[in-house]
PDB file of C-alpha atoms in Angstrom:
ATOM      1  CA  MET G   1      86.203-176.103-144.377  1.00 39.00           C
ATOM      2  CA  MET G   2      87.334-172.557-143.489  1.00 33.00           C
ATOM      3  CA  ILE G   3      89.347-172.385-146.707  1.00 34.00           C
ATOM      4  CA  ARG G   4      86.261-173.196-148.782  1.00 38.00           C
ATOM      5  CA  ILE G   5      84.197-170.419-147.082  1.00 29.00           C
ATOM      6  CA  ALA G   6      86.950-167.842-147.642  1.00 31.00           C
ATOM      7  CA  LEU G   7      87.168-168.797-151.309  1.00 31.00           C
ATOM      8  CA  ALA G   8      83.407-168.450-151.742  1.00 32.00           C
ATOM      9  CA  LEU G   9      83.383-165.005-150.115  1.00 29.00           C
ATOM     10  CA  SER G  10      86.218-163.839-152.379  1.00 33.00           C
ATOM     11  CA  LEU G  11      84.170-164.732-155.443  1.00 32.00           C
ATOM     12  CA  LEU G  12      81.009-162.960-154.203  1.00 34.00           C
ATOM     13  CA  TRP G  13      82.680-159.793-152.772  1.00 34.00           C
ATOM     14  CA  PRO G  14      85.466-158.275-154.961  1.00 39.00           C
ATOM     15  CA  SER G  15      88.446-157.156-152.955  1.00 37.00           C
ATOM     16  CA  SER G  16      90.241-153.839-153.495  1.00 39.00           C
ATOM     17  CA  CYS G  17      92.937-155.771-155.357  1.00 41.00           C
ATOM     18  CA  PHE G  18      90.512-156.397-158.198  1.00 52.00           C
ATOM     19  CA  GLY G  19      88.225-153.331-157.756  1.00 82.00           C
ATOM     20  CA  LEU G  20      87.910-150.208-159.906  1.00 92.00           C
ATOM     21  CA  ASP G  21      90.090-147.243-158.979  1.00 94.00           C
ATOM     22  CA  VAL G  22      88.883-143.765-160.013  1.00 96.00           C
ATOM     23  CA  THR G  23      91.684-141.214-159.695  1.00 96.00           C
ATOM     24  CA  PHE G  24      90.803-137.517-160.068  1.00 96.00           C
ATOM     25  CA  SER G  25      93.315-135.272-161.867  1.00 96.00           C
ATOM     26  CA  GLN G  26      94.307-131.844-160.559  1.00 96.00           C
ATOM     27  CA  SER G  27      93.508-130.272-163.927  1.00 95.00           C
ATOM     28  CA  SER G  28      91.969-131.262-167.213  1.00 95.00           C
ATOM     29  CA  LEU G  29      91.102-129.890-170.666  1.00 92.00           C
ATOM     30  CA  VAL G  30      87.761-130.783-172.244  1.00 92.00           C
ATOM     31  CA  LYS G  31      86.438-130.426-175.784  1.00 87.00           C
ATOM     32  CA  ASN G  32      82.666-130.550-175.410  1.00 87.00           C
ATOM     33  CA  ASP G  33      79.966-128.575-173.582  1.00 88.00           C
ATOM     34  CA  ASN G  34      79.553-131.208-170.850  1.00 94.00           C
ATOM     35  CA  VAL G  35      82.279-132.557-168.563  1.00 96.00           C
ATOM     36  CA  LEU G  36      82.323-136.349-168.196  1.00 96.00           C
ATOM     37  CA  LEU G  37      83.900-138.227-165.324  1.00 96.00           C
ATOM     38  CA  ALA G  38      86.365-139.764-167.810  1.00 96.00           C
ATOM     39  CA  ASP G  39      87.464-136.236-168.747  1.00 96.00           C
ATOM     40  CA  ILE G  40      88.694-135.413-165.237  1.00 96.00           C
ATOM     41  CA  ALA G  41      89.610-138.821-163.781  1.00 96.00           C
ATOM     42  CA  THR G  42      91.560-141.933-164.746  1.00 95.00           C
ATOM     43  CA  LEU G  43      89.687-145.224-164.451  1.00 95.00           C
ATOM     44  CA  SER G  44      91.886-148.243-163.729  1.00 92.00           C
ATOM     45  CA  GLU G  45      90.055-150.743-165.882  1.00 88.00           C
ATOM     46  CA  ASN G  46      88.115-150.822-169.140  1.00 88.00           C
ATOM     47  CA  SER G  47      85.115-152.746-167.849  1.00 88.00           C
ATOM     48  CA  PRO G  48      81.367-152.208-168.381  1.00 89.00           C
ATOM     49  CA  LEU G  49      81.261-150.498-164.990  1.00 89.00           C
ATOM     50  CA  GLY G  50      84.264-148.347-165.919  1.00 91.00           C
ATOM     51  CA  GLU G  51      82.748-147.317-169.217  1.00 92.00           C
ATOM     52  CA  ALA G  52      79.414-146.499-167.568  1.00 91.00           C
ATOM     53  CA  LEU G  53      81.061-144.445-164.819  1.00 93.00           C
ATOM     54  CA  GLY G  54      83.301-142.620-167.266  1.00 94.00           C
ATOM     55  CA  SER G  55      80.276-141.511-169.311  1.00 94.00           C
ATOM     56  CA  GLN G  56      78.572-139.793-166.340  1.00 95.00           C
ATOM     57  CA  ILE G  57      78.089-136.024-166.799  1.00 95.00           C
ATOM     58  CA  VAL G  58      79.647-134.300-163.784  1.00 96.00           C
ATOM     59  CA  GLY G  59      79.597-130.642-164.809  1.00 95.00           C
ATOM     60  CA  THR G  60      79.335-128.009-167.507  1.00 94.00           C
ATOM     61  CA  ALA G  61      82.437-126.995-169.460  1.00 92.00           C
ATOM     62  CA  PRO G  62      83.596-123.377-169.144  1.00 92.00           C
ATOM     63  CA  ASP G  63      83.736-120.951-172.034  1.00 88.00           C
ATOM     64  CA  ALA G  64      86.711-121.227-174.369  1.00 86.00           C
ATOM     65  CA  GLY G  65      89.833-119.764-172.834  1.00 82.00           C
ATOM     66  CA  SER G  66      88.503-119.861-169.244  1.00 88.00           C
ATOM     67  CA  THR G  67      88.429-122.411-166.418  1.00 93.00           C
ATOM     68  CA  THR G  68      86.102-123.715-163.731  1.00 95.00           C
ATOM     69  CA  VAL G  69      86.752-125.761-160.569  1.00 97.00           C
ATOM     70  CA  LEU G  70      84.848-128.975-159.823  1.00 97.00           C
ATOM     71  CA  ASP G  71      84.689-130.487-156.351  1.00 96.00           C
ATOM     72  CA  ALA G  72      85.583-134.183-156.586  1.00 96.00           C
ATOM     73  CA  ARG G  73      83.948-134.890-153.211  1.00 95.00           C
ATOM     74  CA  GLU G  74      80.643-133.455-154.393  1.00 95.00           C
ATOM     75  CA  ILE G  75      80.855-135.485-157.607  1.00 95.00           C
ATOM     76  CA  ILE G  76      81.471-138.680-155.615  1.00 94.00           C
ATOM     77  CA  ARG G  77      78.569-137.918-153.270  1.00 93.00           C
ATOM     78  CA  LYS G  78      76.108-137.446-156.162  1.00 93.00           C
ATOM     79  CA  ILE G  79      77.259-140.560-158.020  1.00 92.00           C
ATOM     80  CA  GLU G  80      77.122-142.750-154.890  1.00 90.00           C
ATOM     81  CA  LYS G  81      73.689-141.393-153.989  1.00 88.00           C
ATOM     82  CA  SER G  82      72.282-142.369-157.383  1.00 84.00           C
ATOM     83  CA  HIS G  83      74.226-145.589-158.022  1.00 78.00           C
ATOM     84  CA  HIS G  84      75.254-146.885-154.582  1.00 74.00           C
ATOM     85  CA  SER G  85      74.392-150.528-155.254  1.00 74.00           C
ATOM     86  CA  SER G  86      76.498-150.599-158.428  1.00 78.00           C
ATOM     87  CA  LEU G  87      79.660-149.152-156.891  1.00 85.00           C
ATOM     88  CA  VAL G  88      80.863-152.151-154.870  1.00 81.00           C
ATOM     89  CA  GLY G  89      84.616-152.302-155.217  1.00 84.00           C
ATOM     90  CA  VAL G  90      85.023-148.743-156.525  1.00 92.00           C
ATOM     91  CA  THR G  91      87.804-146.777-154.842  1.00 93.00           C
ATOM     92  CA  TRP G  92      87.963-142.987-155.200  1.00 95.00           C
ATOM     93  CA  LYS G  93      91.378-141.371-155.263  1.00 95.00           C
ATOM     94  CA  GLY G  94      93.201-138.267-156.401  1.00 96.00           C
ATOM     95  CA  ALA G  95      92.777-134.510-156.095  1.00 96.00           C
ATOM     96  CA  PRO G  96      89.826-133.124-154.112  1.00 96.00           C
ATOM     97  CA  LEU G  97      89.447-130.221-156.547  1.00 97.00           C
ATOM     98  CA  VAL G  98      89.800-130.370-160.337  1.00 97.00           C
ATOM     99  CA  THR G  99      90.510-127.277-162.433  1.00 97.00           C
ATOM    100  CA  VAL G 100      88.758-127.765-165.783  1.00 96.00           C
ATOM    101  CA  GLY G 101      89.676-125.768-168.890  1.00 93.00           C
ATOM    102  CA  ARG G 102      88.154-125.735-172.360  1.00 91.00           C
ATOM    103  CA  GLU G 103      90.271-126.640-175.373  1.00 89.00           C
ATOM    104  CA  SER G 104      90.294-123.511-177.518  1.00 90.00           C
ATOM    105  CA  VAL G 105      91.641-121.857-180.636  1.00 92.00           C
ATOM    106  CA  SER G 106      92.867-118.260-180.615  1.00 93.00           C
ATOM    107  CA  ILE G 107      91.149-115.957-183.105  1.00 95.00           C
ATOM    108  CA  THR G 108      93.688-113.173-183.553  1.00 96.00           C
ATOM    109  CA  SER G 109      93.156-109.622-184.797  1.00 97.00           C
ATOM    110  CA  GLU G 110      94.963-110.573-187.995  1.00 97.00           C
ATOM    111  CA  LYS G 111      92.658-113.567-188.503  1.00 97.00           C
ATOM    112  CA  ILE G 112      89.563-111.371-188.157  1.00 97.00           C
ATOM    113  CA  LEU G 113      90.831-108.819-190.695  1.00 97.00           C
ATOM    114  CA  HIS G 114      91.879-111.645-193.025  1.00 97.00           C
ATOM    115  CA  ILE G 115      88.306-113.006-192.915  1.00 98.00           C
ATOM    116  CA  ILE G 116      86.987-109.602-194.054  1.00 97.00           C
ATOM    117  CA  ASP G 117      89.606-109.391-196.832  1.00 97.00           C
ATOM    118  CA  ASP G 118      88.649-112.891-198.012  1.00 97.00           C
ATOM    119  CA  TYR G 119      84.998-111.845-198.101  1.00 97.00           C
ATOM    120  CA  LEU G 120      85.839-108.840-200.293  1.00 96.00           C
ATOM    121  CA  ASN G 121      87.888-111.040-202.654  1.00 95.00           C
ATOM    122  CA  GLU G 122      85.104-113.615-202.878  1.00 96.00           C
ATOM    123  CA  ASN G 123      82.633-110.906-203.918  1.00 95.00           C
ATOM    124  CA  LYS G 124      84.928-108.953-206.261  1.00 92.00           C
ATOM    125  CA  HIS G 125      83.001-110.243-209.299  1.00 92.00           C
ATOM    126  CA  SER G 126      80.031-108.085-208.258  1.00 91.00           C
ATOM    127  CA  LEU G 127      82.099-105.021-207.319  1.00 91.00           C
ATOM    128  CA  PRO G 128      83.622-102.241-209.467  1.00 89.00           C
ATOM    129  CA  ALA G 129      87.068-102.872-210.942  1.00 91.00           C
ATOM    130  CA  ALA G 130      89.198-101.336-208.186  1.00 94.00           C
ATOM    131  CA  ARG G 131      91.687-102.067-205.412  1.00 93.00           C
ATOM    132  CA  ILE G 132      89.204-102.762-202.629  1.00 95.00           C
ATOM    133  CA  SER G 133      90.298-102.876-198.995  1.00 95.00           C
ATOM    134  CA  PHE G 134      88.892-102.418-195.511  1.00 96.00           C
ATOM    135  CA  ILE G 135      90.670-100.053-193.110  1.00 96.00           C
ATOM    136  CA  PRO G 136      89.525-100.680-189.485  1.00 97.00           C
ATOM    137  CA  ASP G 137      89.134 -97.834-187.017  1.00 97.00           C
ATOM    138  CA  ALA G 138      91.151 -99.960-184.563  1.00 96.00           C
ATOM    139  CA  LYS G 139      92.494-103.515-184.463  1.00 96.00           C
ATOM    140  CA  PRO G 140      89.720-105.877-183.367  1.00 96.00           C
ATOM    141  CA  LEU G 141      90.303-107.570-180.012  1.00 95.00           C
ATOM    142  CA  PRO G 142      91.362-111.243-180.180  1.00 95.00           C
ATOM    143  CA  PHE G 143      89.286-113.934-178.464  1.00 93.00           C
ATOM    144  CA  GLU G 144      89.107-117.674-177.910  1.00 92.00           C
ATOM    145  CA  LEU G 145      86.783-120.203-179.532  1.00 92.00           C
ATOM    146  CA  GLU G 146      86.375-123.791-178.432  1.00 89.00           C
ATOM    147  CA  SER G 147      87.889-126.443-180.676  1.00 88.00           C
ATOM    148  CA  GLY G 148      85.746-127.940-183.411  1.00 88.00           C
ATOM    149  CA  SER G 149      84.590-127.179-186.927  1.00 92.00           C
ATOM    150  CA  HIS G 150      84.757-123.400-187.329  1.00 94.00           C
ATOM    151  CA  SER G 151      82.713-121.361-189.804  1.00 96.00           C
ATOM    152  CA  TRP G 152      81.574-117.761-190.062  1.00 97.00           C
ATOM    153  CA  ASP G 153      79.199-115.413-191.855  1.00 97.00           C
ATOM    154  CA  VAL G 154      80.234-111.876-192.846  1.00 98.00           C
ATOM    155  CA  ILE G 155      77.585-109.152-193.172  1.00 97.00           C
ATOM    156  CA  PRO G 156      78.502-105.688-194.533  1.00 97.00           C
ATOM    157  CA  SER G 157      76.629-102.620-193.283  1.00 96.00           C
ATOM    158  CA  SER G 158      75.865-101.666-196.900  1.00 93.00           C
ATOM    159  CA  PRO G 159      74.261-104.203-199.276  1.00 92.00           C
ATOM    160  CA  ASP G 160      76.508-102.818-202.028  1.00 91.00           C
ATOM    161  CA  ILE G 161      79.568-103.670-199.857  1.00 94.00           C
ATOM    162  CA  ILE G 162      81.405-100.618-201.254  1.00 90.00           C
ATOM    163  CA  GLY G 163      81.089 -97.819-198.736  1.00 86.00           C
ATOM    164  CA  SER G 164      80.416-100.160-195.785  1.00 94.00           C
ATOM    165  CA  SER G 165      81.484 -98.639-192.477  1.00 96.00           C
ATOM    166  CA  ARG G 166      81.020-101.861-190.515  1.00 97.00           C
ATOM    167  CA  PHE G 167      81.349-105.608-191.016  1.00 98.00           C
ATOM    168  CA  SER G 168      79.511-107.959-188.659  1.00 98.00           C
ATOM    169  CA  ILE G 169      80.967-111.441-188.241  1.00 98.00           C
ATOM    170  CA  ILE G 170      79.049-114.392-186.810  1.00 98.00           C
ATOM    171  CA  PHE G 171      81.371-117.198-185.673  1.00 97.00           C
ATOM    172  CA  LYS G 172      80.056-120.750-185.381  1.00 96.00           C
ATOM    173  CA  VAL G 173      81.533-123.908-183.857  1.00 92.00           C
ATOM    174  CA  ASN G 174      80.090-127.178-185.120  1.00 91.00           C
ATOM    175  CA  GLY G 175      77.232-125.173-186.631  1.00 93.00           C
ATOM    176  CA  LYS G 176      76.301-123.362-183.384  1.00 92.00           C
ATOM    177  CA  VAL G 177      76.698-119.588-182.991  1.00 95.00           C
ATOM    178  CA  ARG G 178      79.428-118.823-180.466  1.00 92.00           C
ATOM    179  CA  LYS G 179      80.450-115.218-181.167  1.00 94.00           C
ATOM    180  CA  ASN G 180      78.819-112.241-182.877  1.00 95.00           C
ATOM    181  CA  PHE G 181      80.527-108.865-183.135  1.00 94.00           C
ATOM    182  CA  SER G 182      81.266-105.989-185.535  1.00 97.00           C
ATOM    183  CA  VAL G 183      84.404-104.285-186.820  1.00 98.00           C
ATOM    184  CA  THR G 184      84.009-100.619-187.784  1.00 97.00           C
ATOM    185  CA  GLY G 185      86.138 -98.799-190.338  1.00 97.00           C
ATOM    186  CA  GLN G 186      86.188 -97.655-193.948  1.00 95.00           C
ATOM    187  CA  THR G 187      85.838 -99.723-197.104  1.00 95.00           C
ATOM    188  CA  ARG G 188      87.991 -98.156-199.815  1.00 94.00           C
ATOM    189  CA  ALA G 189      87.847 -98.814-203.550  1.00 94.00           C
ATOM    190  CA  LEU G 190      90.788 -97.159-205.308  1.00 95.00           C
ATOM    191  CA  ALA G 191      90.506 -96.880-209.084  1.00 95.00           C
ATOM    192  CA  PRO G 192      91.839 -94.608-211.886  1.00 96.00           C
ATOM    193  CA  VAL G 193      89.251 -91.966-212.795  1.00 96.00           C
ATOM    194  CA  VAL G 194      89.177 -88.824-214.907  1.00 97.00           C
ATOM    195  CA  VAL G 195      89.898 -85.627-212.943  1.00 97.00           C
ATOM    196  CA  THR G 196      90.329 -82.002-213.958  1.00 96.00           C
ATOM    197  CA  SER G 197      93.852 -80.663-214.546  1.00 96.00           C
ATOM    198  CA  ARG G 198      92.727 -77.129-213.725  1.00 96.00           C
ATOM    199  CA  ARG G 199      89.616 -75.291-212.643  1.00 96.00           C
ATOM    200  CA  LEU G 200      86.847 -75.610-215.247  1.00 96.00           C
ATOM    201  CA  LYS G 201      84.069 -73.090-215.711  1.00 96.00           C
ATOM    202  CA  TYR G 202      80.466 -73.598-216.720  1.00 94.00           C
ATOM    203  CA  GLY G 203      80.070 -73.728-220.512  1.00 92.00           C
ATOM    204  CA  GLU G 204      83.692 -74.582-221.345  1.00 94.00           C
ATOM    205  CA  ILE G 205      84.309 -77.301-223.886  1.00 93.00           C
ATOM    206  CA  VAL G 206      86.602 -79.937-222.371  1.00 96.00           C
ATOM    207  CA  THR G 207      89.879 -80.469-224.230  1.00 95.00           C
ATOM    208  CA  ALA G 208      92.503 -83.160-223.630  1.00 95.00           C
ATOM    209  CA  ASP G 209      94.801 -80.804-221.701  1.00 95.00           C
ATOM    210  CA  MET G 210      92.037 -79.957-219.206  1.00 96.00           C
ATOM    211  CA  VAL G 211      91.749 -83.481-217.797  1.00 96.00           C
ATOM    212  CA  THR G 212      93.955 -86.346-216.654  1.00 97.00           C
ATOM    213  CA  VAL G 213      93.609 -89.751-214.973  1.00 97.00           C
ATOM    214  CA  ALA G 214      94.341 -90.186-211.267  1.00 96.00           C
ATOM    215  CA  GLU G 215      93.543 -92.743-208.571  1.00 95.00           C
ATOM    216  CA  ARG G 216      90.597 -91.911-206.354  1.00 94.00           C
ATOM    217  CA  ASP G 217      88.432 -93.690-203.778  1.00 94.00           C
ATOM    218  CA  ILE G 218      85.247 -94.385-205.725  1.00 93.00           C
ATOM    219  CA  SER G 219      83.369 -95.831-202.730  1.00 88.00           C
ATOM    220  CA  ASP G 220      81.684 -92.475-202.114  1.00 85.00           C
ATOM    221  CA  LEU G 221      81.826 -91.021-205.632  1.00 89.00           C
ATOM    222  CA  PRO G 222      78.311 -90.815-207.138  1.00 87.00           C
ATOM    223  CA  ASP G 223      79.626 -89.808-210.565  1.00 89.00           C
ATOM    224  CA  TYR G 224      82.939 -90.454-212.335  1.00 93.00           C
ATOM    225  CA  SER G 225      84.419 -91.487-215.676  1.00 95.00           C
ATOM    226  CA  ARG G 226      87.286 -93.874-216.308  1.00 94.00           C
ATOM    227  CA  ASP G 227      88.152 -92.916-219.887  1.00 94.00           C
ATOM    228  CA  LEU G 228      89.259 -89.497-221.144  1.00 95.00           C
ATOM    229  CA  SER G 229      87.268 -89.986-224.332  1.00 93.00           C
ATOM    230  CA  ASP G 230      84.072 -89.993-222.238  1.00 92.00           C
ATOM    231  CA  VAL G 231      84.486 -86.299-221.394  1.00 94.00           C
ATOM    232  CA  VAL G 232      86.778 -84.712-223.999  1.00 95.00           C
ATOM    233  CA  GLY G 233      84.683 -82.611-226.363  1.00 92.00           C
ATOM    234  CA  SER G 234      81.803 -82.258-223.922  1.00 93.00           C
ATOM    235  CA  VAL G 235      80.533 -79.056-222.311  1.00 94.00           C
ATOM    236  CA  VAL G 236      80.990 -78.342-218.600  1.00 95.00           C
ATOM    237  CA  LYS G 237      77.610 -78.103-216.818  1.00 93.00           C
ATOM    238  CA  ARG G 238      78.898 -76.539-213.575  1.00 93.00           C
ATOM    239  CA  ASN G 239      82.114 -75.070-212.196  1.00 96.00           C
ATOM    240  CA  LEU G 240      84.677 -77.706-211.213  1.00 96.00           C
ATOM    241  CA  SER G 241      87.742 -77.234-209.015  1.00 96.00           C
ATOM    242  CA  GLN G 242      91.173 -78.542-209.973  1.00 96.00           C
ATOM    243  CA  GLY G 243      91.545 -82.265-209.267  1.00 95.00           C
ATOM    244  CA  ALA G 244      87.785 -82.857-209.086  1.00 95.00           C
ATOM    245  CA  PRO G 245      86.455 -86.133-210.565  1.00 96.00           C
ATOM    246  CA  ILE G 246      84.471 -85.479-213.713  1.00 95.00           C
ATOM    247  CA  GLY G 247      81.679 -87.682-215.009  1.00 91.00           C
ATOM    248  CA  ALA G 248      78.387 -87.791-216.848  1.00 89.00           C
ATOM    249  CA  GLN G 249      76.649 -85.491-214.364  1.00 92.00           C
ATOM    250  CA  SER G 250      79.364 -82.838-214.701  1.00 93.00           C
ATOM    251  CA  VAL G 251      79.314 -82.492-218.495  1.00 94.00           C
ATOM    252  CA  GLU G 252      76.995 -82.814-221.438  1.00 91.00           C
ATOM    253  CA  LEU G 253      77.423 -83.306-225.151  1.00 88.00           C
ATOM    254  CA  PRO G 254      77.653 -80.092-227.198  1.00 90.00           C
ATOM    255  CA  PRO G 255      74.761 -79.282-229.553  1.00 91.00           C
ATOM    256  CA  VAL G 256      74.865 -80.965-232.942  1.00 93.00           C
ATOM    257  CA  ILE G 257      72.724 -78.113-234.283  1.00 95.00           C
ATOM    258  CA  ASN G 258      72.822 -74.530-233.000  1.00 93.00           C
ATOM    259  CA  ARG G 259      70.007 -72.038-232.969  1.00 95.00           C
ATOM    260  CA  GLY G 260      69.893 -70.146-236.296  1.00 95.00           C
ATOM    261  CA  ASP G 261      71.546 -72.952-238.312  1.00 95.00           C
ATOM    262  CA  LEU G 262      70.084 -73.820-241.699  1.00 96.00           C
ATOM    263  CA  VAL G 263      68.976 -77.434-241.648  1.00 96.00           C
ATOM    264  CA  LYS G 264      67.572 -79.988-244.057  1.00 96.00           C
ATOM    265  CA  ILE G 265      64.139 -81.233-243.023  1.00 95.00           C
ATOM    266  CA  VAL G 266      63.294 -84.820-243.977  1.00 95.00           C
ATOM    267  CA  VAL G 267      59.768 -86.226-243.915  1.00 92.00           C
ATOM    268  CA  SER G 268      59.505 -89.991-244.496  1.00 86.00           C
ATOM    269  CA  SER G 269      56.292 -91.934-244.961  1.00 81.00           C
ATOM    270  CA  GLY G 270      56.334 -95.486-246.225  1.00 77.00           C
ATOM    271  CA  GLY G 271      58.636 -95.509-249.238  1.00 77.00           C
ATOM    272  CA  LEU G 272      58.256 -91.776-249.886  1.00 86.00           C
ATOM    273  CA  GLN G 273      60.634 -89.075-248.658  1.00 88.00           C
ATOM    274  CA  VAL G 274      60.094 -85.312-248.856  1.00 91.00           C
ATOM    275  CA  THR G 275      62.716 -82.730-247.970  1.00 93.00           C
ATOM    276  CA  ALA G 276      62.613 -79.054-247.168  1.00 95.00           C
ATOM    277  CA  THR G 277      64.825 -76.318-245.766  1.00 96.00           C
ATOM    278  CA  GLY G 278      64.410 -74.868-242.287  1.00 96.00           C
ATOM    279  CA  ILE G 279      66.017 -72.724-239.629  1.00 97.00           C
ATOM    280  CA  ALA G 280      66.717 -74.182-236.162  1.00 96.00           C
ATOM    281  CA  ARG G 281      65.031 -72.113-233.469  1.00 96.00           C
ATOM    282  CA  SER G 282      66.841 -73.833-230.564  1.00 94.00           C
ATOM    283  CA  ASN G 283      70.012 -75.777-229.927  1.00 93.00           C
ATOM    284  CA  GLY G 284      69.779 -79.502-230.364  1.00 93.00           C
ATOM    285  CA  ARG G 285      71.886 -82.544-229.382  1.00 90.00           C
ATOM    286  CA  GLN G 286      71.763 -85.928-231.048  1.00 89.00           C
ATOM    287  CA  ASP G 287      68.217 -87.384-230.909  1.00 91.00           C
ATOM    288  CA  GLU G 288      66.765 -84.346-229.151  1.00 92.00           C
ATOM    289  CA  VAL G 289      63.534 -82.822-230.467  1.00 94.00           C
ATOM    290  CA  ILE G 290      63.841 -79.130-231.387  1.00 95.00           C
ATOM    291  CA  ARG G 291      61.692 -76.452-233.051  1.00 95.00           C
ATOM    292  CA  VAL G 292      62.473 -75.747-236.702  1.00 96.00           C
ATOM    293  CA  GLN G 293      60.903 -73.028-238.915  1.00 96.00           C
ATOM    294  CA  ASN G 294      60.132 -74.083-242.481  1.00 95.00           C
ATOM    295  CA  THR G 295      61.629 -71.390-244.751  1.00 94.00           C
ATOM    296  CA  ASN G 296      58.903 -71.866-247.384  1.00 93.00           C
ATOM    297  CA  SER G 297      55.832 -71.807-245.123  1.00 93.00           C
ATOM    298  CA  ASN G 298      57.329 -70.070-242.064  1.00 93.00           C
ATOM    299  CA  LYS G 299      55.572 -72.686-239.939  1.00 94.00           C
ATOM    300  CA  LEU G 300      57.236 -73.987-236.756  1.00 94.00           C
ATOM    301  CA  ILE G 301      57.482 -77.753-236.630  1.00 94.00           C
ATOM    302  CA  TYR G 302      59.071 -80.177-234.191  1.00 94.00           C
ATOM    303  CA  CYS G 303      61.897 -82.306-235.520  1.00 95.00           C
ATOM    304  CA  ARG G 304      64.353 -84.866-234.142  1.00 95.00           C
ATOM    305  CA  VAL G 305      68.053 -84.126-234.576  1.00 95.00           C
ATOM    306  CA  GLU G 306      69.573 -86.777-236.854  1.00 93.00           C
ATOM    307  CA  ALA G 307      73.016 -85.306-237.550  1.00 93.00           C
ATOM    308  CA  PRO G 308      74.714 -81.900-238.030  1.00 93.00           C
ATOM    309  CA  GLY G 309      72.432 -79.929-240.397  1.00 94.00           C
ATOM    310  CA  LEU G 310      69.843 -82.745-240.637  1.00 95.00           C
ATOM    311  CA  VAL G 311      66.513 -83.103-238.814  1.00 96.00           C
ATOM    312  CA  GLU G 312      63.577 -85.490-239.246  1.00 95.00           C
ATOM    313  CA  VAL G 313      59.871 -84.816-238.780  1.00 92.00           C
ATOM    314  CA  GLN G 314      58.264 -87.228-236.316  1.00 74.00           C
ATOM    315  CA  LEU G 315      55.036 -88.640-237.829  1.00 72.00           C
TER     316      LEU G 315
END
């Protein structure tokens, strides 16, 4: 009779031999924002109770690269207070304090600068043909990001990118913003441009020996030319020092017609064309409108410069 009672009690009340052991670790690394019991403790069996206990949130994970300490006794107290009737046969073991760290990935200074370089390469199709690079004022400080799917957005301080003195980078993990900071420096765009071989004075006509091609940073150049033929034969509009970049704002085309030149005046109307002779009363470049005096009538008329010695009356 006593044997039967003992057997019945063993079926109704699980002994520690067949109970669930929860053993806290001294330290643990977690991946997610919340710390689960299964992250910091080993559960002796894979039962419905074990799975349910293991899924309990027992704390908040620290930032990437840092740690926090969880009190196992406090965790046990809270779980038993909420689920006392379900914990028959559960035995708590292990360390009283658990040091929890966050799994992380190191973002080095080199990685940060490489991200900026990649951004410049990805946008080179919309930038001038040049060797474009970013020179930081100082190496950016490395930091840690939690593990996961990493992505980032790069924002230059200038919408034109060239000339940007700062790049802001927004780092995301699993689509959530985790880090936002800026790297200051200088964006350089080195390209061959036309520069003066010597000092040029206002009014000089540029010849091939007065200019050459040299590499310059065009990121802060408002005006420059890349081909010698763009400036040779033009007239200098202002004094230029030796080695100065020279472009469309520094020179202008010489007059096609000079004041006092005899010119042929052409008047066209429909299929008819009438010509006359005149004297230019001002200098004129291609397509400019100048005053011309008709030699027959002595009248001043306005004509458009067509070519050397040829002007057309605008009707």
